[in-house]
mmCIF file of N, CA, C and O in Angstrom:
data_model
loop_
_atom_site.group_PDB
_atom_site.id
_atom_site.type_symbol
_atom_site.label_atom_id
_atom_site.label_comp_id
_atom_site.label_asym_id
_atom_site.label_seq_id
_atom_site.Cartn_x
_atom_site.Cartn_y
_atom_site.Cartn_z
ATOM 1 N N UNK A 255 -7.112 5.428 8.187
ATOM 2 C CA UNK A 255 -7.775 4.795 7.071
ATOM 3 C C UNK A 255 -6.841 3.722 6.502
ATOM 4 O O UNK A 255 -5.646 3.684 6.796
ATOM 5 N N UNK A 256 -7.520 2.724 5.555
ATOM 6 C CA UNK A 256 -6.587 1.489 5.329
ATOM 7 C C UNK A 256 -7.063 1.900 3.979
ATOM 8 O O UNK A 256 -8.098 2.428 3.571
ATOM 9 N N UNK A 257 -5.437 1.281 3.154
ATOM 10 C CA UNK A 257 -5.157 1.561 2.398
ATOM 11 C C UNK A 257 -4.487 0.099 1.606
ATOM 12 O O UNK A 257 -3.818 -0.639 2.331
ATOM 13 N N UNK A 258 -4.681 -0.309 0.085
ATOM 14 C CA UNK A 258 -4.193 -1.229 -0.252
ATOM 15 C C UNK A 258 -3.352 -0.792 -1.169
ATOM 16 O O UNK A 258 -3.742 -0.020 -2.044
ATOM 17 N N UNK A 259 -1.942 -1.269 -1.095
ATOM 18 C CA UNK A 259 -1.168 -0.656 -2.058
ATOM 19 C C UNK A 259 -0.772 -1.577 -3.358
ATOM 20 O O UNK A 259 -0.468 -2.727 -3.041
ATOM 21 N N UNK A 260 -0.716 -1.272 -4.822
ATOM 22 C CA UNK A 260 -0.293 -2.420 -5.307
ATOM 23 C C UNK A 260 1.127 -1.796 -6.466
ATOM 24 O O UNK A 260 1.168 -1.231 -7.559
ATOM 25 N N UNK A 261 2.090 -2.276 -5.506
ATOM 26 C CA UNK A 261 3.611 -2.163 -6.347
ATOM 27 C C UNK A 261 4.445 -3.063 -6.999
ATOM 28 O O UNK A 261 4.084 -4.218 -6.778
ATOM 29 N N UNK A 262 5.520 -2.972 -7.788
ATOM 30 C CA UNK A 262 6.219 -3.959 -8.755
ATOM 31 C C UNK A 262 6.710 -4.862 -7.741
ATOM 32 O O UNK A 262 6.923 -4.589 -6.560
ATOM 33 N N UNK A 263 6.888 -6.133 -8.420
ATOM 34 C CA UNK A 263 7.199 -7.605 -7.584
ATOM 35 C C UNK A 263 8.787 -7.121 -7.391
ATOM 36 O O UNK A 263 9.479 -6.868 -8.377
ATOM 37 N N UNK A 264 9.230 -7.030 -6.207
ATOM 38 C CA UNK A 264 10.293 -6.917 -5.961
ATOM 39 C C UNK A 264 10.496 -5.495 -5.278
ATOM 40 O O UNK A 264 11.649 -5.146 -5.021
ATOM 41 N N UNK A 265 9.607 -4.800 -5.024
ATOM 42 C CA UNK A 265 10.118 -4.083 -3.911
ATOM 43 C C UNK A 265 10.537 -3.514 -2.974
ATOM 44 O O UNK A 265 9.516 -3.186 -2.370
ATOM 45 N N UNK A 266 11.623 -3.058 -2.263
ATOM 46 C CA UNK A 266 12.031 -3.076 -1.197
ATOM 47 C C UNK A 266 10.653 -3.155 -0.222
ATOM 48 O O UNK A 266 9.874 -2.245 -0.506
ATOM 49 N N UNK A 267 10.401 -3.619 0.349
ATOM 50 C CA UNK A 267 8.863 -2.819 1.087
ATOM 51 C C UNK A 267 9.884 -2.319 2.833
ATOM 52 O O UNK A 267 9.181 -1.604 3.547
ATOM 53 N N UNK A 268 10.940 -2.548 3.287
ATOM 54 C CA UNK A 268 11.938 -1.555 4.146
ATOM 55 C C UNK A 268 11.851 -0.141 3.579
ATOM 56 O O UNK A 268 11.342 0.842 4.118
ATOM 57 N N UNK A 269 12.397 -0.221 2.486
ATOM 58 C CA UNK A 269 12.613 1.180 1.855
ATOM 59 C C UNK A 269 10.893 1.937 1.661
ATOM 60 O O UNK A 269 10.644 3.101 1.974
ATOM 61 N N UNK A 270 10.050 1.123 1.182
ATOM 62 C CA UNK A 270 8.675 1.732 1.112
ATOM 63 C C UNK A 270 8.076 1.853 2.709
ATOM 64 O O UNK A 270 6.976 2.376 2.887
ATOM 65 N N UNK A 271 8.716 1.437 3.625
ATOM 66 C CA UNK A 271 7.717 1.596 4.547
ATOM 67 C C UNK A 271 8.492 3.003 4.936
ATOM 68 O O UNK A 271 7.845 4.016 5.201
ATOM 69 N N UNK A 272 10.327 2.966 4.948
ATOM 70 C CA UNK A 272 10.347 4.526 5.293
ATOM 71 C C UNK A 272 10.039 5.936 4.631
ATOM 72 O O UNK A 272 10.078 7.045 5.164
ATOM 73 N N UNK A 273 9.695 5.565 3.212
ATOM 74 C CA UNK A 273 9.213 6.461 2.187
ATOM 75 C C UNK A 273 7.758 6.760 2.576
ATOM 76 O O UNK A 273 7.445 7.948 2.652
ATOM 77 N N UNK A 274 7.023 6.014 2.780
ATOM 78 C CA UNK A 274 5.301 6.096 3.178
ATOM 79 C C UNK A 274 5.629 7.038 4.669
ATOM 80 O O UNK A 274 5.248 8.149 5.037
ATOM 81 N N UNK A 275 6.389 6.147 5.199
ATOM 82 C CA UNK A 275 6.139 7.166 7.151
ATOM 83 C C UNK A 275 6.607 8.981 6.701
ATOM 84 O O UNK A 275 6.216 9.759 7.571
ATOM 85 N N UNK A 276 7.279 9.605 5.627
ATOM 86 C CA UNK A 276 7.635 10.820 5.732
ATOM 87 C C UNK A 276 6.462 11.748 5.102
ATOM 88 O O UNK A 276 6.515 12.966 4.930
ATOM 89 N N UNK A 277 5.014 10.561 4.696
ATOM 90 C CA UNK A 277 3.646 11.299 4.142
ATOM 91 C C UNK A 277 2.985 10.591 5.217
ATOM 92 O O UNK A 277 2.022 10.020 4.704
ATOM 93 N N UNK A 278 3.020 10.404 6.174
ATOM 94 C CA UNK A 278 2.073 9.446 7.116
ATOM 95 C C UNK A 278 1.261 8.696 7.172
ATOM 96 O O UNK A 278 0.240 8.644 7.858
ATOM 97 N N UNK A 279 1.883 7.737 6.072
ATOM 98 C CA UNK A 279 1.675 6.189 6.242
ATOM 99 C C UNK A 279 2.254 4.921 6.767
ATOM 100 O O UNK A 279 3.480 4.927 6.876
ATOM 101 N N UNK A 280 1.864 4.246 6.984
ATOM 102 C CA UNK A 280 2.614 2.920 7.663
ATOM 103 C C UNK A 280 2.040 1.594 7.408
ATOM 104 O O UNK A 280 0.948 1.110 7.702
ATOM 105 N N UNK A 281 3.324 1.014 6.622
ATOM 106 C CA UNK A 281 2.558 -1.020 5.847
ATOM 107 C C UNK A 281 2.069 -1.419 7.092
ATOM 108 O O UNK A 281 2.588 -0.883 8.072
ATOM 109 N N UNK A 282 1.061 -2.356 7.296
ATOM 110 C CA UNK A 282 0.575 -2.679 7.982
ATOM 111 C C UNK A 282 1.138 -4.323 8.500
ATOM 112 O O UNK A 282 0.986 -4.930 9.560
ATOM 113 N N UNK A 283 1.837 -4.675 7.220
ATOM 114 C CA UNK A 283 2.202 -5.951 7.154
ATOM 115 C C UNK A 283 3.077 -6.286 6.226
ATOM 116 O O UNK A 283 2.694 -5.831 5.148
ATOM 117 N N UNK A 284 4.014 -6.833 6.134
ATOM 118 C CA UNK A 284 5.372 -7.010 5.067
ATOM 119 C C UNK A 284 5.158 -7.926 4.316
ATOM 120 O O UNK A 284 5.988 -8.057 3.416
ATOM 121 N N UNK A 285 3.930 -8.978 4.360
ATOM 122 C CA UNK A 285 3.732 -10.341 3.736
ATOM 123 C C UNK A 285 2.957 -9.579 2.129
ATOM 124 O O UNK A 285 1.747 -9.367 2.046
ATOM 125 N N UNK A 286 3.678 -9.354 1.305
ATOM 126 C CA UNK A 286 2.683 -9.496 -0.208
ATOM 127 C C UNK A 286 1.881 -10.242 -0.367
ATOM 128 O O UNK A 286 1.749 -11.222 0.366
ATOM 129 N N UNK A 287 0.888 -9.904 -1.680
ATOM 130 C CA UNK A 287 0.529 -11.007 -1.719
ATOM 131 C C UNK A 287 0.321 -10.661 -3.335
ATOM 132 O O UNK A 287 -0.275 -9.647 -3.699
ATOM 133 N N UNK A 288 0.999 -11.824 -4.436
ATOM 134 C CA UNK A 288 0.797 -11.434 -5.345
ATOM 135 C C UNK A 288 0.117 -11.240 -6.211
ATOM 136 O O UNK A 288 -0.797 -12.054 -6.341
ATOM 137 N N UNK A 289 0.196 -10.148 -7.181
ATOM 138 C CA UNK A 289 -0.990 -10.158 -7.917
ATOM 139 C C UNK A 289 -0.771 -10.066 -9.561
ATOM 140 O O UNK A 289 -1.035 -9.168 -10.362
ATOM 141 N N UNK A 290 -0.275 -11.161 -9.693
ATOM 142 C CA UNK A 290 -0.156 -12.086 -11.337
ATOM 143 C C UNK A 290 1.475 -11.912 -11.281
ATOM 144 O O UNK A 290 1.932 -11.967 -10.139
ATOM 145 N N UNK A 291 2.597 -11.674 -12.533
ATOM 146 C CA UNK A 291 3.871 -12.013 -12.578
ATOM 147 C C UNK A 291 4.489 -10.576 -12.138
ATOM 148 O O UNK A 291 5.674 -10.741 -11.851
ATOM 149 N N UNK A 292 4.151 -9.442 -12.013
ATOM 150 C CA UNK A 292 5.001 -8.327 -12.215
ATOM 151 C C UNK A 292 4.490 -7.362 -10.891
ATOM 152 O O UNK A 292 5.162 -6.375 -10.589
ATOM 153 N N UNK A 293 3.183 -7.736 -10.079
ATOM 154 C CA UNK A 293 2.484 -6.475 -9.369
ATOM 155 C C UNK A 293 2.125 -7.755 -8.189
ATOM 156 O O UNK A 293 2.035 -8.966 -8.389
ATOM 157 N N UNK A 294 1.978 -7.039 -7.014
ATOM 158 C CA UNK A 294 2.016 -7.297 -5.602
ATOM 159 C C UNK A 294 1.238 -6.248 -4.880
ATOM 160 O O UNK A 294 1.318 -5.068 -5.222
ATOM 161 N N UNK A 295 0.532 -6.620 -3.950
ATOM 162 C CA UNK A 295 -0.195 -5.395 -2.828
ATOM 163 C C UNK A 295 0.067 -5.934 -1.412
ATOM 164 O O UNK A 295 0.008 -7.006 -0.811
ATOM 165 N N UNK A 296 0.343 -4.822 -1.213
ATOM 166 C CA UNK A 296 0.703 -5.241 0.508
ATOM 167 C C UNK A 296 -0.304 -4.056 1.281
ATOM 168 O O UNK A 296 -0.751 -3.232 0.483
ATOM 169 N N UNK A 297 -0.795 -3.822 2.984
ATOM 170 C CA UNK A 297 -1.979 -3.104 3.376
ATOM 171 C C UNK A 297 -1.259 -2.002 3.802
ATOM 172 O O UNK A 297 -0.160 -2.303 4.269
ATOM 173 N N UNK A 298 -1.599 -0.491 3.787
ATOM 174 C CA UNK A 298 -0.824 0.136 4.707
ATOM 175 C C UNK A 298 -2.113 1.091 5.351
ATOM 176 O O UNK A 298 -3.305 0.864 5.148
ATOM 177 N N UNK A 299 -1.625 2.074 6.075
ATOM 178 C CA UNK A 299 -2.268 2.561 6.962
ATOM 179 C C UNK A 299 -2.035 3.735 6.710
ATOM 180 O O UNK A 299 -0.822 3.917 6.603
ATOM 181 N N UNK A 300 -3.026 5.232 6.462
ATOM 182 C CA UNK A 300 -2.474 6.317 6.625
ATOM 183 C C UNK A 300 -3.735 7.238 6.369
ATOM 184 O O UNK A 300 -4.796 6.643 6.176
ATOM 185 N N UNK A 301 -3.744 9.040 6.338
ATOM 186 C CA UNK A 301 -4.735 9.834 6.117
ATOM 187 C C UNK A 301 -5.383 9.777 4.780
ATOM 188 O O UNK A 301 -4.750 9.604 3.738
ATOM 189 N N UNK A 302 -6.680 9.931 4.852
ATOM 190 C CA UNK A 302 -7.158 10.246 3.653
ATOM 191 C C UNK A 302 -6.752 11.134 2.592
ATOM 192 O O UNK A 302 -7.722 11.571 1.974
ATOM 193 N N UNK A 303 -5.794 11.485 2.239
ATOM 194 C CA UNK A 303 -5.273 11.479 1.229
ATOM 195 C C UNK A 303 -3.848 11.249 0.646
ATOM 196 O O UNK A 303 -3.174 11.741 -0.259
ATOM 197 N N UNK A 304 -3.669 10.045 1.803
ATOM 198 C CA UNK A 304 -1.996 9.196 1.367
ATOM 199 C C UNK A 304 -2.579 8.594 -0.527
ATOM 200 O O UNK A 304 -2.289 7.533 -1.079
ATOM 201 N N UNK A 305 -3.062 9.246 -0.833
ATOM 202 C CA UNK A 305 -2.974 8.825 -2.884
ATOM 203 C C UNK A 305 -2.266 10.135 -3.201
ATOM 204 O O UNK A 305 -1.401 9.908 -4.047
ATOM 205 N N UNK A 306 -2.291 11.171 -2.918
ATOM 206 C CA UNK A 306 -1.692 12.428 -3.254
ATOM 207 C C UNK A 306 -0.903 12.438 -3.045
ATOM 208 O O UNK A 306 -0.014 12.848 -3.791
ATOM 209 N N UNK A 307 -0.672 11.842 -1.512
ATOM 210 C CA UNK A 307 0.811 12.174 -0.950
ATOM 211 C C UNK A 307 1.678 11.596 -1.407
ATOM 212 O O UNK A 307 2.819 12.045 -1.517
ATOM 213 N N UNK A 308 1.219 10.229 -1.844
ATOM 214 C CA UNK A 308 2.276 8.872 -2.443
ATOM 215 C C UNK A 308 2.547 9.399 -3.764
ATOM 216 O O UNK A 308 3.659 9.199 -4.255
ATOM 217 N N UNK A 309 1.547 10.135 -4.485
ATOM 218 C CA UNK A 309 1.782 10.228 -5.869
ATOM 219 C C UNK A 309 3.183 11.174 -6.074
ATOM 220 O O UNK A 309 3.943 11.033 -7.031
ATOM 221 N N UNK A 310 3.408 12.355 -4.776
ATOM 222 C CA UNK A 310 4.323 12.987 -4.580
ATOM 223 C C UNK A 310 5.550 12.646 -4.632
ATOM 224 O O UNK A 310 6.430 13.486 -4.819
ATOM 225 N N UNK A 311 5.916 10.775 -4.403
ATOM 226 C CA UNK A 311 6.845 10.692 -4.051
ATOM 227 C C UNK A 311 7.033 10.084 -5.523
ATOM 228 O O UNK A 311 8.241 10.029 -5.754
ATOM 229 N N UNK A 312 6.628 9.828 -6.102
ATOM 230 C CA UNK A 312 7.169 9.707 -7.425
ATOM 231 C C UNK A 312 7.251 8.367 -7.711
ATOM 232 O O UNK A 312 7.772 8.111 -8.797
ATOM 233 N N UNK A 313 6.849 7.351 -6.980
ATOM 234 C CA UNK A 313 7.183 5.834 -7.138
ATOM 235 C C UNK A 313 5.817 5.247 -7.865
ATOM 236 O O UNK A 313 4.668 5.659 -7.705
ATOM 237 N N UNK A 314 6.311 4.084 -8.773
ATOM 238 C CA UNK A 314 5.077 3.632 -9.147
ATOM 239 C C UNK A 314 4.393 2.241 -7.905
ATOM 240 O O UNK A 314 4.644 1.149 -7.394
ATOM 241 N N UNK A 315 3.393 3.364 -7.994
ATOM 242 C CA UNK A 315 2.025 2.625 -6.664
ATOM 243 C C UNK A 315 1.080 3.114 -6.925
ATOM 244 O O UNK A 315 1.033 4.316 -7.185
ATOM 245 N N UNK A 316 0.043 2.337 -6.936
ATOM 246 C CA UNK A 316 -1.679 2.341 -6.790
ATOM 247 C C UNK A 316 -1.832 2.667 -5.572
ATOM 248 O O UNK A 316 -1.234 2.043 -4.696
ATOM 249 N N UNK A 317 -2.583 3.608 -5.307
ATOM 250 C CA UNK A 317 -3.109 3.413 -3.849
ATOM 251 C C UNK A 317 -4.732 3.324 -3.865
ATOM 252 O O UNK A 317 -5.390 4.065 -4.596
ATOM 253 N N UNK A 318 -5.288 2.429 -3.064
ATOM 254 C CA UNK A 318 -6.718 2.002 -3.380
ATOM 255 C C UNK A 318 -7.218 1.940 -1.798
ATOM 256 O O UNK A 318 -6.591 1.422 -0.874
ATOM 257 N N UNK A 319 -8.701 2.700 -1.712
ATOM 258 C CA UNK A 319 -9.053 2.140 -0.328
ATOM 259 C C UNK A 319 -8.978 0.734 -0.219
ATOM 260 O O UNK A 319 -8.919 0.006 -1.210
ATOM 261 N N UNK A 320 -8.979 0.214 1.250
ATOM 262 C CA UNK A 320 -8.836 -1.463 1.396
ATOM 263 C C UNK A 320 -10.392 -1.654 2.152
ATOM 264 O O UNK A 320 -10.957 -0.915 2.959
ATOM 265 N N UNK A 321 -10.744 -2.702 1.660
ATOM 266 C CA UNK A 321 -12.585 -2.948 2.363
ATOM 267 C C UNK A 321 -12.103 -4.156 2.940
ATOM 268 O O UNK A 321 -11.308 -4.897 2.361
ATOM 269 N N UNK A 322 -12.583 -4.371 4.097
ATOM 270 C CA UNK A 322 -12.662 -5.625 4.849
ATOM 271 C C UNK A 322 -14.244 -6.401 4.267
ATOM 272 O O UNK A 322 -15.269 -5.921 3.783
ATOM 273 N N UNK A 323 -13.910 -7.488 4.528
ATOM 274 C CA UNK A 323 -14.572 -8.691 3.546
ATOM 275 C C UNK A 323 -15.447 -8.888 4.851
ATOM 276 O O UNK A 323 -14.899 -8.819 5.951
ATOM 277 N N UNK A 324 -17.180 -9.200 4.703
ATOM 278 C CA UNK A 324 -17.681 -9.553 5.531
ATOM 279 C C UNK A 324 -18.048 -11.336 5.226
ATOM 280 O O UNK A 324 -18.811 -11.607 4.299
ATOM 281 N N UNK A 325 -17.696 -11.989 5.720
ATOM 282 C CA UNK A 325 -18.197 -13.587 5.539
ATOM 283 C C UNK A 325 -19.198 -13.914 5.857
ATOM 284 O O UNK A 325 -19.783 -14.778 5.203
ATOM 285 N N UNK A 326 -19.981 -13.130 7.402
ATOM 286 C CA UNK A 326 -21.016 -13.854 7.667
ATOM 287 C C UNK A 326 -21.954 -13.495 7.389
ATOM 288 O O UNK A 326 -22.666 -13.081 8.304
ATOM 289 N N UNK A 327 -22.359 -13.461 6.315
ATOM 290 C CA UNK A 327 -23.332 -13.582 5.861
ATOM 291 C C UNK A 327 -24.616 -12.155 6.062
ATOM 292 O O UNK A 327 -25.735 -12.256 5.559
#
């Protein structure tokens, strides 16, 4: 399942990707993208209930399903 994460501007996302793999998740992509002065989301990948698991680890993160955008119409 895809997952959109949205964490403080400046986070290791090295260190978050090995923190996510020990609940079985994995960023999908290292490129942020920001979202206003202080918060950033980057995509990751993991089981339906990497929100529990993340919440476990104690870091501040949103975890939100991710929807792919249909264009055509």
């Amino acid at each position: 399942m895809r997952w959109l994460l949205t964490v403080p501007v400046g986070t290791d996302l090295g260190d978050l990707a090995a923190r996510l793999s020990t609940v079985g998740g994995a960023l999908l992509a290292y490129d942020p993208v920001p979202l206003g002065d202080d918060e950033m989301a980057v995509e990751a990948e993991g089981p339906p209930d990497l929100p529990t698991r993340v919440a476990g680890l104690g870091l501040p993160i949103k975890v939100n399903p991710s929807s792919e955008f249909d264009l055509g119409g």
